[in-house]
Amino acid sequence: MNSEFSLIARYFTRPTPGAVLGVGDDCALLAPTPGMQLAVSSDMLLEGRHFSPQDSPAGIGHKSLAVNLSDLAAMGATPRWATLAIALPEANDAWLTAFARGFYRMADSYGIELVGGDTTRGALTISITVIGEVPPGQALRRDGAQAGDDVWVSGVIGSAAMALAYRQGRLFMEQVDAARVLPALYLPTPRVELGIALRGIATSAIDISDGLLGDLGHILERSQAGATPVGASLEFAALPTLPVVQNYLHESAARDCVLAGGDDYELCFTAPVGQRDAVRAAAAAAGVTATRIGRITAEPGLVVLGTDGQPLPIRHTGYDHFAA
Ligand code: ADP
Ligand code: MG
């Protein structure tokens, strides 16, 4: 028999040496490292919107924590603690075992401990809150981009959008090519080490969950030159993508996929020109590539230049979760 409490005991209770008190009481008790600020973020994943019923439960466990860790990465915070609120249509042991395996594998990789949550019956819904630590004044906020800064992106972008199109039957790909992009959609890697390594180097950062243009747009809105928001000029040819993007998509579809495709969970960040070597060293230490894709400008607006130096037509500017 699976009562709420036996479920919690069986699947979501593990030792939490980094907490004063973990799962089992009315609250967890946490002792932050003296002098550190806490970075707190929540992300909710709904069946039908963020994943589909056929998706692997281990993958859902991985991704639901990964997207939350990605927010800590984008702040340059060190992951410490998480809570998990989960609604389940039924107590399916095989599903829960696999979900917990994916969740804890991700948690163990990044040193984050599950210290509490809530469990209830209902349509499959996963809501995670993560708590990290960052030294005062060193968080990578959205509002620090300066005119003249370089714009950088980690890893490659556009892969998750291609994988989604493939999975939804909107795009044909050879299996070998599909296998190159599917991990970006189902098993994203949060760039936690990079975020931490960019403390004191990057002037602003965001993780790309809703598409490069939309997410960079958030940095631009928040960062001011005088009284007006800054702008950015990007070079389309500089954007790091897998070769499959060009191999399968014609020009405008490739553009949409790379500029507006969501779910890549790479970091987009800005840094002064004088920090190029430091950015490259930080990326190398974090085991990820960082690519310079453009510049922050004093004039507001976001332009993407083609190889001929002319602005490309831009269709989407991001994914709207409230769109029907
Ligand atoms: P309360 O009724 O006081 O809110 P609950 O009965 O909901 O407490 O939960 C009992 C304990 O189990 C609490 O410590 C809670 O944080 C923890 N918990 C509940 N669900 C989960 C979960 N999915 N993952 C981790 N901990 C959980
Ligand atoms: Mg409760």
Coordinates of C-alpha atoms and ligand atoms in Angstrom, one line a residue:
M1 CA 0.0 0.0 0.0
N2 CA 1.2 3.5 -0.8
S3 CA 0.0 6.2 1.6
E4 CA 1.3 9.7 1.0
F5 CA 3.8 9.1 3.8
S6 CA 5.1 5.8 2.6
L7 CA 5.6 7.4 -0.8
I8 CA 7.6 10.2 0.7
A9 CA 9.6 7.8 2.9
R10 CA 10.3 5.4 0.0
Y11 CA 11.1 7.8 -2.8
F12 CA 11.9 11.2 -1.5
T13 CA 13.8 10.7 1.8
R14 CA 17.5 10.5 1.6
P15 CA 20.2 11.7 4.0
T16 CA 20.7 15.5 3.8
P17 CA 24.0 16.2 5.5
G18 CA 24.0 19.8 4.2
A19 CA 20.7 20.6 6.1
V20 CA 20.1 20.9 9.8
L21 CA 16.9 19.0 9.3
G22 CA 15.6 17.5 6.1
V23 CA 12.4 15.7 5.1
G24 CA 10.0 14.6 7.9
D25 CA 9.1 17.6 10.0
D26 CA 6.8 20.6 9.3
C27 CA 9.7 22.5 7.8
A28 CA 13.3 21.8 6.8
L29 CA 15.9 23.7 8.8
L30 CA 18.7 25.2 6.7
A31 CA 21.8 27.0 7.9
P32 CA 23.2 29.2 5.1
T33 CA 27.0 29.6 4.9
P34 CA 27.7 32.7 7.0
G35 CA 28.0 35.8 4.8
M36 CA 26.4 34.3 1.7
Q37 CA 23.2 35.5 0.0
L38 CA 20.5 32.9 -0.8
A39 CA 19.3 32.6 -4.4
V40 CA 15.8 31.1 -4.6
S41 CA 13.8 30.0 -7.7
S42 CA 10.8 27.9 -8.6
D43 CA 9.8 26.2 -11.8
M44 CA 6.7 24.2 -12.5
L45 CA 6.4 21.4 -15.1
L46 CA 3.0 20.3 -16.3
E47 CA 2.1 17.2 -18.2
G48 CA 0.9 18.2 -21.7
R49 CA 2.7 21.5 -21.6
H50 CA 6.3 20.7 -20.5
F51 CA 6.4 17.0 -21.1
S52 CA 4.2 14.3 -22.5
P53 CA 2.7 11.2 -20.9
Q54 CA 5.0 8.9 -22.9
D55 CA 8.2 10.6 -21.8
S56 CA 10.5 8.5 -19.7
P57 CA 10.0 9.1 -15.9
A58 CA 13.7 9.2 -15.3
G59 CA 14.0 11.9 -18.0
I60 CA 11.2 13.9 -16.3
G61 CA 13.0 13.6 -13.0
H62 CA 16.2 14.8 -14.6
K63 CA 14.7 17.7 -16.6
S64 CA 12.4 19.0 -13.8
L65 CA 15.5 19.5 -11.5
A66 CA 17.8 20.5 -14.4
V67 CA 15.6 23.5 -15.4
N68 CA 15.5 24.7 -11.8
L69 CA 19.3 24.3 -11.5
S70 CA 19.6 26.3 -14.7
D71 CA 18.1 29.3 -12.9
L72 CA 20.7 29.0 -10.2
A73 CA 23.4 28.7 -12.9
A74 CA 22.1 31.9 -14.5
M75 CA 22.6 33.7 -11.2
G76 CA 26.1 32.3 -10.6
A77 CA 24.7 30.6 -7.5
T78 CA 26.0 27.4 -5.9
P79 CA 23.2 24.8 -5.5
R80 CA 22.4 23.8 -1.9
W81 CA 18.8 22.7 -1.3
A82 CA 15.6 21.8 -3.2
T83 CA 11.9 21.2 -2.4
L84 CA 9.7 19.1 -4.6
A85 CA 5.9 19.5 -4.7
I86 CA 4.4 16.8 -6.8
A87 CA 0.9 15.9 -7.9
L88 CA 0.5 12.3 -9.1
P89 CA -2.5 10.7 -10.8
E90 CA -1.6 7.4 -9.1
A91 CA 1.1 5.8 -7.0
N92 CA 2.9 3.9 -9.7
D93 CA 6.0 2.3 -8.2
A94 CA 7.8 1.8 -11.5
W95 CA 7.2 5.4 -12.5
L96 CA 8.2 6.8 -9.1
T97 CA 11.4 4.7 -8.9
A98 CA 12.5 5.9 -12.3
F99 CA 11.5 9.5 -11.6
A100 CA 13.4 9.5 -8.3
R101 CA 16.5 7.9 -10.0
G102 CA 16.6 10.7 -12.6
F103 CA 15.9 13.4 -10.0
Y104 CA 18.6 12.2 -7.6
R105 CA 21.2 11.6 -10.2
M106 CA 20.9 15.2 -11.2
A107 CA 20.8 16.3 -7.5
D108 CA 23.9 14.3 -6.7
S109 CA 25.8 15.7 -9.7
Y110 CA 25.3 19.2 -8.5
G111 CA 25.4 18.7 -4.8
I112 CA 21.8 19.8 -4.1
E113 CA 19.8 18.1 -1.4
L114 CA 16.0 17.4 -1.4
V115 CA 14.9 18.7 2.0
G116 CA 11.1 18.8 1.7
G117 CA 8.1 19.2 -0.4
D118 CA 4.5 18.2 -0.8
T119 CA 2.8 15.1 -2.3
T120 CA -0.8 14.9 -3.4
R121 CA -3.0 13.2 -5.9
G122 CA -3.9 15.0 -9.1
A123 CA -2.9 15.6 -12.7
L124 CA 0.9 15.1 -13.0
T125 CA 2.4 18.4 -11.9
I126 CA 6.0 18.9 -10.7
S127 CA 6.9 22.1 -8.9
I128 CA 10.5 22.4 -7.6
T129 CA 12.0 25.2 -5.6
V130 CA 15.8 25.4 -5.5
I131 CA 18.0 27.4 -3.1
G132 CA 21.5 28.3 -3.8
E133 CA 24.2 30.5 -2.3
V134 CA 26.1 33.4 -3.8
P135 CA 28.6 35.9 -2.3
P136 CA 27.1 39.3 -1.8
G137 CA 27.4 41.5 -4.9
Q138 CA 28.5 38.7 -7.2
A139 CA 25.2 37.3 -8.5
L140 CA 24.9 37.4 -12.3
R141 CA 21.8 39.6 -12.6
R142 CA 19.9 40.6 -15.7
D143 CA 20.4 44.3 -15.2
G144 CA 24.2 44.7 -15.5
A145 CA 24.8 44.7 -19.3
Q146 CA 26.8 47.7 -20.4
A147 CA 27.0 49.2 -23.9
G148 CA 30.2 47.9 -25.5
D149 CA 30.0 44.5 -23.7
D150 CA 30.4 41.3 -25.7
V151 CA 27.4 39.0 -25.8
W152 CA 28.2 35.3 -25.3
V153 CA 26.4 32.1 -25.3
S154 CA 27.4 28.7 -23.9
G155 CA 27.2 25.4 -25.7
V156 CA 25.0 25.2 -28.8
I157 CA 21.5 26.5 -29.3
G158 CA 18.5 25.4 -31.4
S159 CA 19.0 21.6 -30.7
A160 CA 16.0 21.3 -28.3
A161 CA 13.7 23.1 -30.7
M162 CA 14.7 20.7 -33.5
A163 CA 14.2 17.7 -31.2
L164 CA 10.8 18.9 -30.3
A165 CA 9.8 19.4 -34.0
Y166 CA 11.1 15.9 -34.7
R167 CA 9.2 14.4 -31.8
Q168 CA 6.0 16.1 -32.9
G169 CA 6.4 14.8 -36.4
R170 CA 6.9 18.3 -37.9
L171 CA 10.4 17.5 -39.1
F172 CA 12.0 14.4 -40.6
M173 CA 15.5 13.5 -39.4
E174 CA 17.6 10.4 -39.9
Q175 CA 17.8 8.5 -36.6
V176 CA 21.5 9.2 -36.2
D177 CA 20.9 12.9 -36.5
A178 CA 17.8 12.9 -34.2
A179 CA 20.0 11.2 -31.6
R180 CA 22.3 14.2 -31.7
V181 CA 19.6 16.7 -30.7
L182 CA 17.2 14.7 -28.5
P183 CA 19.4 14.9 -25.4
A184 CA 19.1 18.7 -25.5
L185 CA 15.3 18.3 -25.1
Y186 CA 15.1 15.4 -22.7
L187 CA 18.4 15.6 -20.7
P188 CA 19.5 19.3 -20.6
T189 CA 22.7 20.1 -18.8
P190 CA 22.4 23.1 -16.4
R191 CA 25.5 25.2 -16.8
V192 CA 26.0 25.5 -13.0
E193 CA 29.9 25.3 -13.1
L194 CA 30.0 28.0 -15.8
G195 CA 27.7 30.3 -13.9
I196 CA 29.9 30.1 -10.8
A197 CA 33.1 30.5 -12.8
L198 CA 31.6 33.7 -14.4
R199 CA 31.2 35.5 -11.0
G200 CA 33.2 38.7 -11.2
I201 CA 33.6 38.4 -15.0
A202 CA 30.1 38.5 -16.5
T203 CA 28.1 41.7 -16.2
S204 CA 24.7 40.0 -16.7
A205 CA 23.4 36.5 -17.5
I206 CA 20.2 34.6 -18.2
D207 CA 19.5 31.0 -19.0
I208 CA 17.9 30.4 -22.4
S209 CA 14.6 28.7 -21.7
D210 CA 12.3 30.6 -24.0
G211 CA 14.6 31.3 -27.0
L212 CA 17.8 33.4 -27.4
L213 CA 16.1 36.6 -28.6
G214 CA 13.4 36.6 -26.0
D215 CA 15.8 35.8 -23.2
L216 CA 18.5 38.2 -24.3
G217 CA 15.6 40.7 -24.6
H218 CA 15.0 40.4 -20.9
I219 CA 18.7 41.4 -20.2
L220 CA 18.2 44.4 -22.6
E221 CA 15.0 45.6 -20.9
R222 CA 16.6 45.4 -17.4
S223 CA 20.0 47.0 -18.3
Q224 CA 19.9 50.7 -18.8
A225 CA 22.2 53.1 -20.6
G226 CA 21.2 56.4 -19.0
A227 CA 17.4 56.3 -18.8
T228 CA 16.9 54.0 -21.8
P229 CA 17.4 50.2 -22.1
V230 CA 20.5 49.1 -23.9
G231 CA 20.3 47.2 -27.2
A232 CA 22.2 44.4 -28.9
S233 CA 23.6 43.6 -32.3
L234 CA 24.2 39.9 -33.0
E235 CA 25.8 38.1 -35.9
F236 CA 23.7 35.2 -37.1
A237 CA 26.7 33.3 -38.5
A238 CA 28.4 33.4 -35.1
L239 CA 25.6 31.6 -33.3
P240 CA 26.8 28.1 -32.2
T241 CA 24.6 25.3 -33.6
L242 CA 25.0 21.7 -34.5
P243 CA 25.5 21.0 -38.2
V244 CA 22.1 19.2 -38.3
V245 CA 20.4 22.6 -38.1
Q246 CA 21.7 23.6 -41.5
N247 CA 21.4 20.1 -42.9
Y248 CA 17.7 19.8 -42.2
L249 CA 16.2 23.3 -42.1
H250 CA 16.0 25.9 -44.8
E251 CA 17.1 29.4 -44.0
S252 CA 14.1 30.9 -42.3
A253 CA 13.2 27.8 -40.3
A254 CA 16.8 27.5 -39.1
R255 CA 16.6 31.1 -38.1
D256 CA 13.5 30.6 -36.1
C257 CA 14.9 27.5 -34.5
V258 CA 18.1 29.1 -33.4
L259 CA 16.8 32.5 -32.5
A260 CA 13.5 31.6 -30.9
G261 CA 13.7 27.9 -30.1
G262 CA 13.3 27.3 -26.4
D263 CA 14.5 24.7 -23.9
D264 CA 18.2 24.7 -24.5
Y265 CA 19.2 25.9 -21.0
E266 CA 22.4 27.4 -22.2
L267 CA 23.6 30.6 -20.6
C268 CA 23.5 33.9 -22.5
F269 CA 25.7 36.5 -20.8
T270 CA 27.5 39.7 -21.3
A271 CA 31.1 40.6 -20.3
P272 CA 33.4 43.5 -21.0
V273 CA 35.7 43.2 -24.0
G274 CA 38.7 43.2 -21.6
Q275 CA 37.4 39.9 -20.1
R276 CA 37.5 37.8 -23.2
D277 CA 40.4 35.6 -22.0
A278 CA 38.8 35.3 -18.5
V279 CA 35.5 34.2 -20.1
R280 CA 37.3 31.6 -22.2
A281 CA 39.2 30.4 -19.1
A282 CA 36.0 30.2 -17.1
A283 CA 34.3 28.2 -19.9
A284 CA 37.3 25.8 -20.2
A285 CA 37.3 25.2 -16.5
A286 CA 33.6 24.5 -16.6
G287 CA 34.0 22.1 -19.5
V288 CA 31.8 23.9 -21.9
T289 CA 32.3 26.2 -24.9
A290 CA 31.5 29.9 -24.9
T291 CA 31.0 31.7 -28.1
R292 CA 31.0 35.4 -28.7
I293 CA 27.8 36.3 -30.7
G294 CA 27.6 40.1 -30.7
R295 CA 27.7 43.3 -28.8
I296 CA 25.6 45.4 -26.4
T297 CA 24.8 48.7 -28.0
A298 CA 23.8 52.1 -26.4
E299 CA 20.9 52.3 -28.9
P300 CA 17.9 50.2 -27.8
G301 CA 16.6 47.4 -30.0
L302 CA 17.9 43.9 -30.9
V303 CA 19.2 43.4 -34.4
V304 CA 20.6 40.2 -35.9
L305 CA 22.9 40.7 -38.8
G306 CA 23.2 38.3 -41.8
T307 CA 26.5 37.5 -43.5
D308 CA 26.0 40.5 -45.8
G309 CA 25.9 42.8 -42.7
Q310 CA 22.2 43.6 -43.2
P311 CA 19.6 43.0 -40.4
L312 CA 17.7 39.7 -40.8
P313 CA 13.9 39.7 -40.6
I314 CA 13.0 38.4 -37.1
R315 CA 9.7 36.7 -36.6
H316 CA 9.5 35.4 -33.1
T317 CA 10.9 37.0 -30.0
G318 CA 10.3 34.1 -27.5
Y319 CA 7.9 31.6 -26.1
D320 CA 4.9 32.9 -24.2
H321 CA 3.7 30.4 -21.6
F322 CA 0.4 32.1 -21.4
A323 CA -0.3 31.8 -25.1
A324 CA -3.1 29.3 -25.6
Ligands
ADP1 P1 2.7 19.0 6.3 O1 1.4 18.3 6.3 O2 3.2 19.4 7.6 O3 2.8 20.0 5.2 P2 3.5 16.7 4.7 O4 2.7 15.7 5.4 O5 2.9 17.3 3.5 O6 3.8 17.8 5.8 O7 4.9 16.2 4.4 C1 5.6 15.5 5.4 C2 7.1 15.7 5.2 O8 7.5 15.2 4.0 C3 7.5 17.2 5.2 O9 8.8 17.3 5.8 C4 7.6 17.5 3.7 O10 8.5 18.6 3.5 C5 8.1 16.2 3.2 N1 7.6 15.9 1.8 C6 6.4 15.8 1.3 N2 6.4 15.5 0.0 C7 7.7 15.5 -0.4 C8 8.3 15.3 -1.6 N3 7.6 15.0 -2.8 N4 9.7 15.3 -1.7 C9 10.3 15.6 -0.5 N5 9.8 15.8 0.7 C10 8.5 15.8 0.7
MG2 MG 1.5 19.0 3.2

